[in-house]
mmCIF file of C-alpha atoms and ligand atoms in Angstrom:
data_model
loop_
_atom_site.group_PDB
_atom_site.id
_atom_site.type_symbol
_atom_site.label_atom_id
_atom_site.label_comp_id
_atom_site.label_asym_id
_atom_site.label_seq_id
_atom_site.Cartn_x
_atom_site.Cartn_y
_atom_site.Cartn_z
ATOM 1 C CA UNK R 237 -0.023 -0.011 0.015
ATOM 2 C CA UNK R 238 1.216 3.533 -0.839
ATOM 3 C CA UNK R 239 2.442 5.702 2.055
ATOM 4 C CA UNK R 240 -0.202 8.302 1.086
ATOM 5 C CA UNK R 241 -3.148 6.983 -0.793
ATOM 6 C CA UNK R 242 -5.795 9.364 -2.112
ATOM 7 C CA UNK R 243 -8.782 7.570 -3.487
ATOM 8 C CA UNK R 244 -11.516 9.174 -5.635
ATOM 9 C CA UNK R 245 -11.348 12.521 -3.903
ATOM 10 C CA UNK R 246 -13.880 15.115 -5.062
ATOM 11 C CA UNK R 247 -14.601 18.540 -3.493
ATOM 12 C CA UNK R 248 -17.530 20.591 -4.413
ATOM 13 C CA UNK R 249 -17.786 24.307 -3.430
ATOM 14 C CA UNK R 250 -21.415 25.172 -4.272
ATOM 15 C CA UNK R 251 -21.642 24.818 -8.114
ATOM 16 C CA UNK R 252 -17.878 24.454 -8.572
ATOM 17 C CA UNK R 253 -16.150 21.129 -8.619
ATOM 18 C CA UNK R 254 -12.684 22.130 -7.231
ATOM 19 C CA UNK R 255 -11.589 18.368 -7.378
ATOM 20 C CA UNK R 256 -13.149 15.580 -9.418
ATOM 21 C CA UNK R 257 -12.448 12.012 -8.576
ATOM 22 C CA UNK R 258 -8.731 12.492 -7.935
ATOM 23 C CA UNK R 259 -6.536 9.484 -7.224
ATOM 24 C CA UNK R 260 -2.911 9.894 -6.155
ATOM 25 C CA UNK R 261 -0.409 7.482 -4.551
ATOM 26 C CA UNK R 262 2.768 8.754 -2.951
ATOM 27 C CA UNK R 263 5.497 6.326 -1.947
ATOM 28 C CA UNK R 264 7.685 6.571 1.209
ATOM 29 C CA UNK R 265 10.876 8.625 0.585
ATOM 30 C CA UNK R 266 9.460 10.111 -2.576
ATOM 31 C CA UNK R 267 9.351 13.753 -3.648
ATOM 32 C CA UNK R 268 5.958 14.057 -5.377
ATOM 33 C CA UNK R 269 5.122 17.133 -7.436
ATOM 34 C CA UNK R 270 1.626 18.549 -7.938
ATOM 35 C CA UNK R 271 1.298 20.856 -10.848
ATOM 36 C CA UNK R 272 -1.611 22.857 -12.409
ATOM 37 C CA UNK R 273 -2.420 26.366 -13.427
ATOM 38 C CA UNK R 274 -4.107 28.829 -11.052
ATOM 39 C CA UNK R 275 -7.368 27.475 -9.690
ATOM 40 C CA UNK R 276 -6.530 23.871 -10.737
ATOM 41 C CA UNK R 277 -7.324 22.548 -7.289
ATOM 42 C CA UNK R 278 -3.792 22.052 -5.853
ATOM 43 C CA UNK R 279 -4.376 23.936 -2.576
ATOM 44 C CA UNK R 280 -7.767 22.357 -2.197
ATOM 45 C CA UNK R 281 -6.181 18.894 -2.465
ATOM 46 C CA UNK R 282 -3.584 19.857 0.162
ATOM 47 C CA UNK R 283 -6.362 21.108 2.413
ATOM 48 C CA UNK R 284 -8.356 17.926 1.997
ATOM 49 C CA UNK R 285 -5.292 15.807 2.782
ATOM 50 C CA UNK R 286 -4.282 17.904 5.878
ATOM 51 C CA UNK R 287 -7.821 17.854 7.306
ATOM 52 C CA UNK R 288 -8.615 21.618 6.756
ATOM 53 C CA UNK R 289 -11.373 20.820 4.232
ATOM 54 C CA UNK R 290 -13.701 17.747 4.209
ATOM 55 C CA UNK R 291 -13.839 15.990 0.873
ATOM 56 C CA UNK R 292 -17.319 15.663 -0.797
ATOM 57 C CA UNK R 293 -16.466 12.047 -1.713
ATOM 58 C CA UNK R 294 -13.421 9.845 -1.457
ATOM 59 C CA UNK R 295 -10.882 9.125 1.171
ATOM 60 C CA UNK R 296 -7.277 9.766 2.182
ATOM 61 C CA UNK R 297 -5.179 7.036 3.888
ATOM 62 C CA UNK R 298 -1.835 7.765 5.370
ATOM 63 C CA UNK R 299 0.541 5.050 6.489
ATOM 64 C CA UNK R 300 -2.416 2.677 6.679
ATOM 65 C CA UNK R 301 -4.653 5.040 8.621
ATOM 66 C CA UNK R 302 -7.793 6.750 7.326
ATOM 67 C CA UNK R 303 -7.505 10.501 7.704
ATOM 68 C CA UNK R 304 -10.883 11.477 6.380
ATOM 69 C CA UNK R 305 -12.710 13.343 9.109
ATOM 70 C CA UNK R 306 -9.743 13.975 11.276
ATOM 71 C CA UNK R 307 -8.723 17.524 12.308
ATOM 72 C CA UNK R 308 -5.519 19.056 11.070
ATOM 73 C CA UNK R 309 -3.877 18.657 14.470
ATOM 74 C CA UNK R 310 -4.741 14.919 14.628
ATOM 75 C CA UNK R 311 -3.426 14.523 11.097
ATOM 76 C CA UNK R 312 -0.205 16.334 12.067
ATOM 77 C CA UNK R 313 0.132 14.103 15.104
ATOM 78 C CA UNK R 314 0.014 11.053 12.801
ATOM 79 C CA UNK R 315 3.069 12.460 10.970
ATOM 80 C CA UNK R 316 1.606 14.435 8.055
ATOM 81 C CA UNK R 317 2.104 18.229 8.049
ATOM 82 C CA UNK R 318 1.622 21.033 5.551
ATOM 83 C CA UNK R 319 3.215 24.319 5.179
ATOM 84 C CA UNK R 320 1.288 27.412 3.797
ATOM 85 C CA UNK R 321 1.825 29.528 0.773
ATOM 86 C CA UNK R 322 1.767 32.593 3.083
ATOM 87 C CA UNK R 323 4.389 32.038 5.775
ATOM 88 C CA UNK R 324 3.293 33.117 9.230
ATOM 89 C CA UNK R 325 5.861 32.633 11.925
ATOM 90 C CA UNK R 326 4.738 33.751 15.367
ATOM 91 C CA UNK R 327 6.195 37.335 15.447
ATOM 92 C CA UNK R 328 7.601 38.296 18.739
ATOM 93 C CA UNK R 329 8.927 34.794 19.220
ATOM 94 C CA UNK R 330 12.447 33.891 18.180
ATOM 95 C CA UNK R 331 13.098 31.249 15.475
ATOM 96 C CA UNK R 332 14.018 28.692 18.223
ATOM 97 C CA UNK R 333 10.893 29.614 20.222
ATOM 98 C CA UNK R 334 8.667 29.140 17.099
ATOM 99 C CA UNK R 335 10.140 25.641 16.861
ATOM 100 C CA UNK R 336 9.662 24.950 20.563
ATOM 101 C CA UNK R 337 5.968 25.671 20.167
ATOM 102 C CA UNK R 338 5.823 23.196 17.236
ATOM 103 C CA UNK R 339 7.753 20.554 19.178
ATOM 104 C CA UNK R 340 5.530 21.012 22.286
ATOM 105 C CA UNK R 341 2.069 21.205 20.712
ATOM 106 C CA UNK R 342 2.443 19.673 17.214
ATOM 107 C CA UNK R 343 3.667 16.169 17.932
ATOM 108 C CA UNK R 344 1.207 15.104 20.545
ATOM 109 C CA UNK R 345 4.047 13.392 22.464
ATOM 110 C CA UNK R 346 4.930 14.349 26.047
ATOM 111 C CA UNK R 347 8.432 15.591 25.680
ATOM 112 C CA UNK R 348 10.791 16.636 28.469
ATOM 113 C CA UNK R 349 12.504 19.991 28.244
ATOM 114 C CA UNK R 350 15.734 18.273 27.289
ATOM 115 C CA UNK R 351 13.936 16.358 24.518
ATOM 116 C CA UNK R 352 12.225 19.640 23.229
ATOM 117 C CA UNK R 353 15.607 21.315 23.117
ATOM 118 C CA UNK R 354 17.074 18.416 21.148
ATOM 119 C CA UNK R 355 14.120 18.532 18.657
ATOM 120 C CA UNK R 356 14.582 22.277 18.205
ATOM 121 C CA UNK R 357 18.307 22.022 17.604
ATOM 122 C CA UNK R 358 17.724 19.202 15.157
ATOM 123 C CA UNK R 359 15.054 21.114 13.229
ATOM 124 C CA UNK R 360 17.294 24.236 13.098
ATOM 125 C CA UNK R 361 20.187 22.238 11.791
ATOM 126 C CA UNK R 362 18.041 20.425 9.252
ATOM 127 C CA UNK R 363 17.142 23.794 7.455
ATOM 128 C CA UNK R 364 20.432 25.542 8.126
ATOM 129 C CA UNK R 365 18.900 28.088 10.486
ATOM 130 C CA UNK R 366 21.095 27.398 13.592
ATOM 131 C CA UNK R 367 22.915 30.714 13.338
ATOM 132 C CA UNK R 368 19.618 32.593 13.239
ATOM 133 C CA UNK R 369 17.958 30.777 16.150
ATOM 134 C CA UNK R 370 17.706 33.918 18.349
ATOM 135 C CA UNK R 371 16.314 36.237 15.673
ATOM 136 C CA UNK R 372 12.652 37.150 15.878
ATOM 137 C CA UNK R 373 10.787 34.879 13.438
ATOM 138 C CA UNK R 374 9.278 38.006 11.696
ATOM 139 C CA UNK R 375 12.702 39.388 11.057
ATOM 140 C CA UNK R 376 13.916 36.498 8.841
ATOM 141 C CA UNK R 377 14.184 37.089 5.139
ATOM 142 C CA UNK R 378 11.444 35.388 3.016
ATOM 143 C CA UNK R 379 13.783 32.548 2.311
ATOM 144 C CA UNK R 380 14.464 32.155 6.060
ATOM 145 C CA UNK R 381 10.773 32.230 6.840
ATOM 146 C CA UNK R 382 10.173 29.422 4.298
ATOM 147 C CA UNK R 383 12.887 27.413 5.926
ATOM 148 C CA UNK R 384 11.344 28.068 9.349
ATOM 149 C CA UNK R 385 8.001 26.720 7.977
ATOM 150 C CA UNK R 386 9.729 23.505 7.004
ATOM 151 C CA UNK R 387 11.496 23.323 10.332
ATOM 152 C CA UNK R 388 8.231 23.750 12.171
ATOM 153 C CA UNK R 389 6.828 20.778 10.308
ATOM 154 C CA UNK R 390 9.939 18.734 11.148
ATOM 155 C CA UNK R 391 9.740 19.700 14.829
ATOM 156 C CA UNK R 392 6.247 18.187 15.059
ATOM 157 C CA UNK R 393 7.825 14.890 13.976
ATOM 158 C CA UNK R 394 6.370 14.904 10.475
ATOM 159 C CA UNK R 395 7.307 12.050 8.203
ATOM 160 C CA UNK R 396 5.511 13.480 5.224
ATOM 161 C CA UNK R 397 5.604 17.183 4.567
ATOM 162 C CA UNK R 398 3.373 19.016 2.090
ATOM 163 C CA UNK R 399 5.092 22.198 0.827
ATOM 164 C CA UNK R 400 2.857 24.821 -0.714
ATOM 165 C CA UNK R 401 4.946 27.107 -2.932
ATOM 166 C CA UNK R 402 8.086 26.938 -0.856
ATOM 167 C CA UNK R 403 10.162 28.543 -3.730
ATOM 168 C CA UNK R 404 7.784 31.441 -4.498
ATOM 169 C CA UNK R 405 9.480 34.849 -4.226
ATOM 170 C CA UNK R 406 12.928 33.325 -3.747
ATOM 171 C CA UNK R 407 15.879 34.407 -5.986
ATOM 172 C CA UNK R 408 17.728 31.862 -8.098
ATOM 173 C CA UNK R 409 20.544 31.345 -5.458
ATOM 174 C CA UNK R 410 17.909 30.784 -2.734
ATOM 175 C CA UNK R 411 15.944 28.348 -4.886
ATOM 176 C CA UNK R 412 19.103 26.385 -5.624
ATOM 177 C CA UNK R 413 19.866 26.246 -1.821
ATOM 178 C CA UNK R 414 16.350 25.158 -1.107
ATOM 179 C CA UNK R 415 16.585 22.320 -3.721
ATOM 180 C CA UNK R 416 19.772 21.111 -2.021
ATOM 181 C CA UNK R 417 18.131 21.182 1.434
ATOM 182 C CA UNK R 418 15.045 19.334 0.382
ATOM 183 C CA UNK R 419 17.075 16.656 -1.427
ATOM 184 C CA UNK R 420 19.294 16.252 1.681
ATOM 185 C CA UNK R 421 16.205 15.911 3.996
ATOM 186 C CA UNK R 422 14.904 13.152 1.787
ATOM 187 C CA UNK R 423 18.216 11.375 1.482
ATOM 188 C CA UNK R 424 19.514 11.693 5.053
ATOM 189 C CA UNK R 425 16.134 11.570 6.925
ATOM 190 C CA UNK R 426 13.954 9.480 4.601
ATOM 191 C CA UNK R 427 11.314 12.197 4.572
ATOM 192 C CA UNK R 428 8.622 12.195 2.052
ATOM 193 C CA UNK R 429 7.469 15.417 0.353
ATOM 194 C CA UNK R 430 4.448 16.440 -1.661
ATOM 195 C CA UNK R 431 5.198 19.785 -3.304
ATOM 196 C CA UNK R 432 3.048 22.401 -5.074
ATOM 197 C CA UNK R 433 5.226 24.770 -6.960
ATOM 198 C CA UNK R 434 4.832 27.388 -9.672
ATOM 199 C CA UNK R 435 8.577 27.561 -10.141
ATOM 200 C CA UNK R 436 8.330 24.748 -12.777
ATOM 201 C CA UNK R 437 12.113 24.290 -13.276
ATOM 202 C CA UNK R 438 12.455 23.548 -9.535
ATOM 203 C CA UNK R 439 9.465 21.242 -9.575
ATOM 204 C CA UNK R 440 10.937 19.340 -12.477
ATOM 205 C CA UNK R 441 14.393 19.063 -10.879
ATOM 206 C CA UNK R 442 13.128 17.894 -7.588
ATOM 207 C CA UNK R 443 10.188 15.557 -8.220
ATOM 208 C CA UNK R 444 10.347 11.894 -8.829
ATOM 209 C CA UNK R 445 6.854 11.890 -10.316
ATOM 210 C CA UNK R 446 4.410 14.588 -11.070
ATOM 211 C CA UNK R 447 0.628 14.784 -11.065
ATOM 212 C CA UNK R 448 -0.981 17.453 -13.131
ATOM 213 C CA UNK R 449 -4.456 18.827 -12.285
ATOM 214 C CA UNK R 450 -6.643 21.015 -14.568
ATOM 215 C CA UNK R 451 -9.991 22.340 -13.349
ATOM 216 C CA UNK R 452 -9.943 19.737 -10.577
ATOM 217 C CA UNK R 453 -9.234 16.820 -12.848
ATOM 218 C CA UNK R 454 -6.156 14.664 -13.132
ATOM 219 C CA UNK R 455 -4.978 15.189 -16.666
ATOM 220 C CA UNK R 456 -1.416 13.726 -16.548
ATOM 221 C CA UNK R 457 0.886 11.672 -14.300
ATOM 222 C CA UNK R 458 4.471 10.640 -14.779
ATOM 223 C CA UNK R 459 8.173 11.386 -14.395
ATOM 224 C CA UNK R 460 9.193 14.965 -15.051
ATOM 225 C CA UNK R 461 10.428 13.941 -18.496
ATOM 226 C CA UNK R 462 7.059 12.322 -19.368
ATOM 227 C CA UNK R 463 5.200 15.460 -18.033
ATOM 228 C CA UNK R 464 7.557 17.743 -20.112
ATOM 229 C CA UNK R 465 6.527 15.856 -23.280
ATOM 230 C CA UNK R 466 2.835 15.518 -22.491
ATOM 231 C CA UNK R 467 0.605 17.129 -25.130
ATOM 232 C CA UNK R 468 -2.319 17.998 -22.781
ATOM 233 C CA UNK R 469 0.036 19.591 -20.236
ATOM 234 C CA UNK R 470 1.667 21.707 -22.897
ATOM 235 C CA UNK R 471 -1.807 22.748 -24.076
ATOM 236 C CA UNK R 472 -2.798 23.800 -20.480
ATOM 237 C CA UNK R 473 0.402 25.740 -19.937
ATOM 238 C CA UNK R 474 1.282 27.139 -23.225
ATOM 239 C CA UNK R 475 -2.088 27.218 -25.042
HETATM 240 N N1 ATP W 57 -13.330 27.842 0.172
HETATM 241 C C1 ATP W 57 -13.667 27.975 -1.030
HETATM 242 N N2 ATP W 57 -14.923 28.332 -1.443
HETATM 243 C C2 ATP W 57 -15.250 28.377 -2.660
HETATM 244 N N3 ATP W 57 -14.432 28.131 -3.781
HETATM 245 C C3 ATP W 57 -13.183 27.743 -3.491
HETATM 246 C C4 ATP W 57 -12.744 27.667 -2.086
HETATM 247 N N4 ATP W 57 -11.413 27.306 -2.096
HETATM 248 C C5 ATP W 57 -11.085 27.246 -3.397
HETATM 249 N N5 ATP W 57 -12.113 27.418 -4.184
HETATM 250 C C6 ATP W 57 -12.154 27.405 -5.648
HETATM 251 O O1 ATP W 57 -11.756 26.152 -6.055
HETATM 252 C C7 ATP W 57 -10.885 26.199 -7.233
HETATM 253 C C8 ATP W 57 -9.509 25.520 -6.883
HETATM 254 O O2 ATP W 57 -8.818 26.397 -6.098
HETATM 255 P P1 ATP W 57 -7.384 26.071 -5.533
HETATM 256 O O3 ATP W 57 -7.002 27.139 -4.626
HETATM 257 O O4 ATP W 57 -7.435 24.733 -4.910
HETATM 258 O O5 ATP W 57 -6.447 26.111 -6.823
HETATM 259 P P2 ATP W 57 -4.905 26.097 -6.917
HETATM 260 O O6 ATP W 57 -4.586 25.065 -7.965
HETATM 261 O O7 ATP W 57 -4.282 25.897 -5.596
HETATM 262 O O8 ATP W 57 -4.591 27.569 -7.408
HETATM 263 P P3 ATP W 57 -3.433 28.533 -7.143
HETATM 264 O O9 ATP W 57 -2.218 27.993 -7.910
HETATM 265 O O10 ATP W 57 -3.856 29.846 -7.638
HETATM 266 O O11 ATP W 57 -3.039 28.571 -5.671
HETATM 267 C C9 ATP W 57 -10.826 27.630 -7.626
HETATM 268 O O12 ATP W 57 -11.809 27.947 -8.654
HETATM 269 C C10 ATP W 57 -11.139 28.383 -6.366
HETATM 270 O O13 ATP W 57 -11.718 29.649 -6.615
#
């Protein structure tokens, strides 16, 4: 069974089908890309998986457990966390304190203060923020805030992290550094990622497999090379 198994998920908002019968299987240790033009349904699918939005039909199974109907905090405690397109660190708290909150309340485990400190140090190191641990979260650059978002997910003990536009607004050097970090997290920690990204070059470089949505429907699925040569995808993106 796939690590994350999405079966026949549909989501209706009034008269709009934001998702229509979407199937998606993500394997452990995979970097899985989700692609689609604006309004294709990517964020809605993230929200359904993370428990922020209930699907109209279908179900989501993570590591053998049915997630449908569970709250986002329950889903996170099972090891599946998402980041948001708009980063929102707790301003007024340092980078390390932001991570302490995630470690204390996100994981659902009762950790001693020594264990919390170890989780925080580990999450800082994982995203190369150790030297900025005492900065106010709100004072980080955008790139730093995106890294803090990832670190917060890691501090909850997430095994699968869904990244919503983690490259958006970053310059080419920062994008390249982010690609290196994500690859390293997958290789060294066996983490699984599902990523939504409008920076297509980065998505193509990073993903093992890509699913393309258009108006809530699955229109293509395959390796980056297969997606790059797909007629329907070219039509949607380039007209
Ligand atoms: N809460 C909601 N109520 C009504 N319609 C919604 C809601 N959330 C999303 N939609 C609609 O569902 C469709 C899919 O939106 P969604 O945000 O999932 O697309 P997306 O692929 O993430 O787009 P983008 O790349 O612009 O973020 C859009 O037509 C959007 O307007």
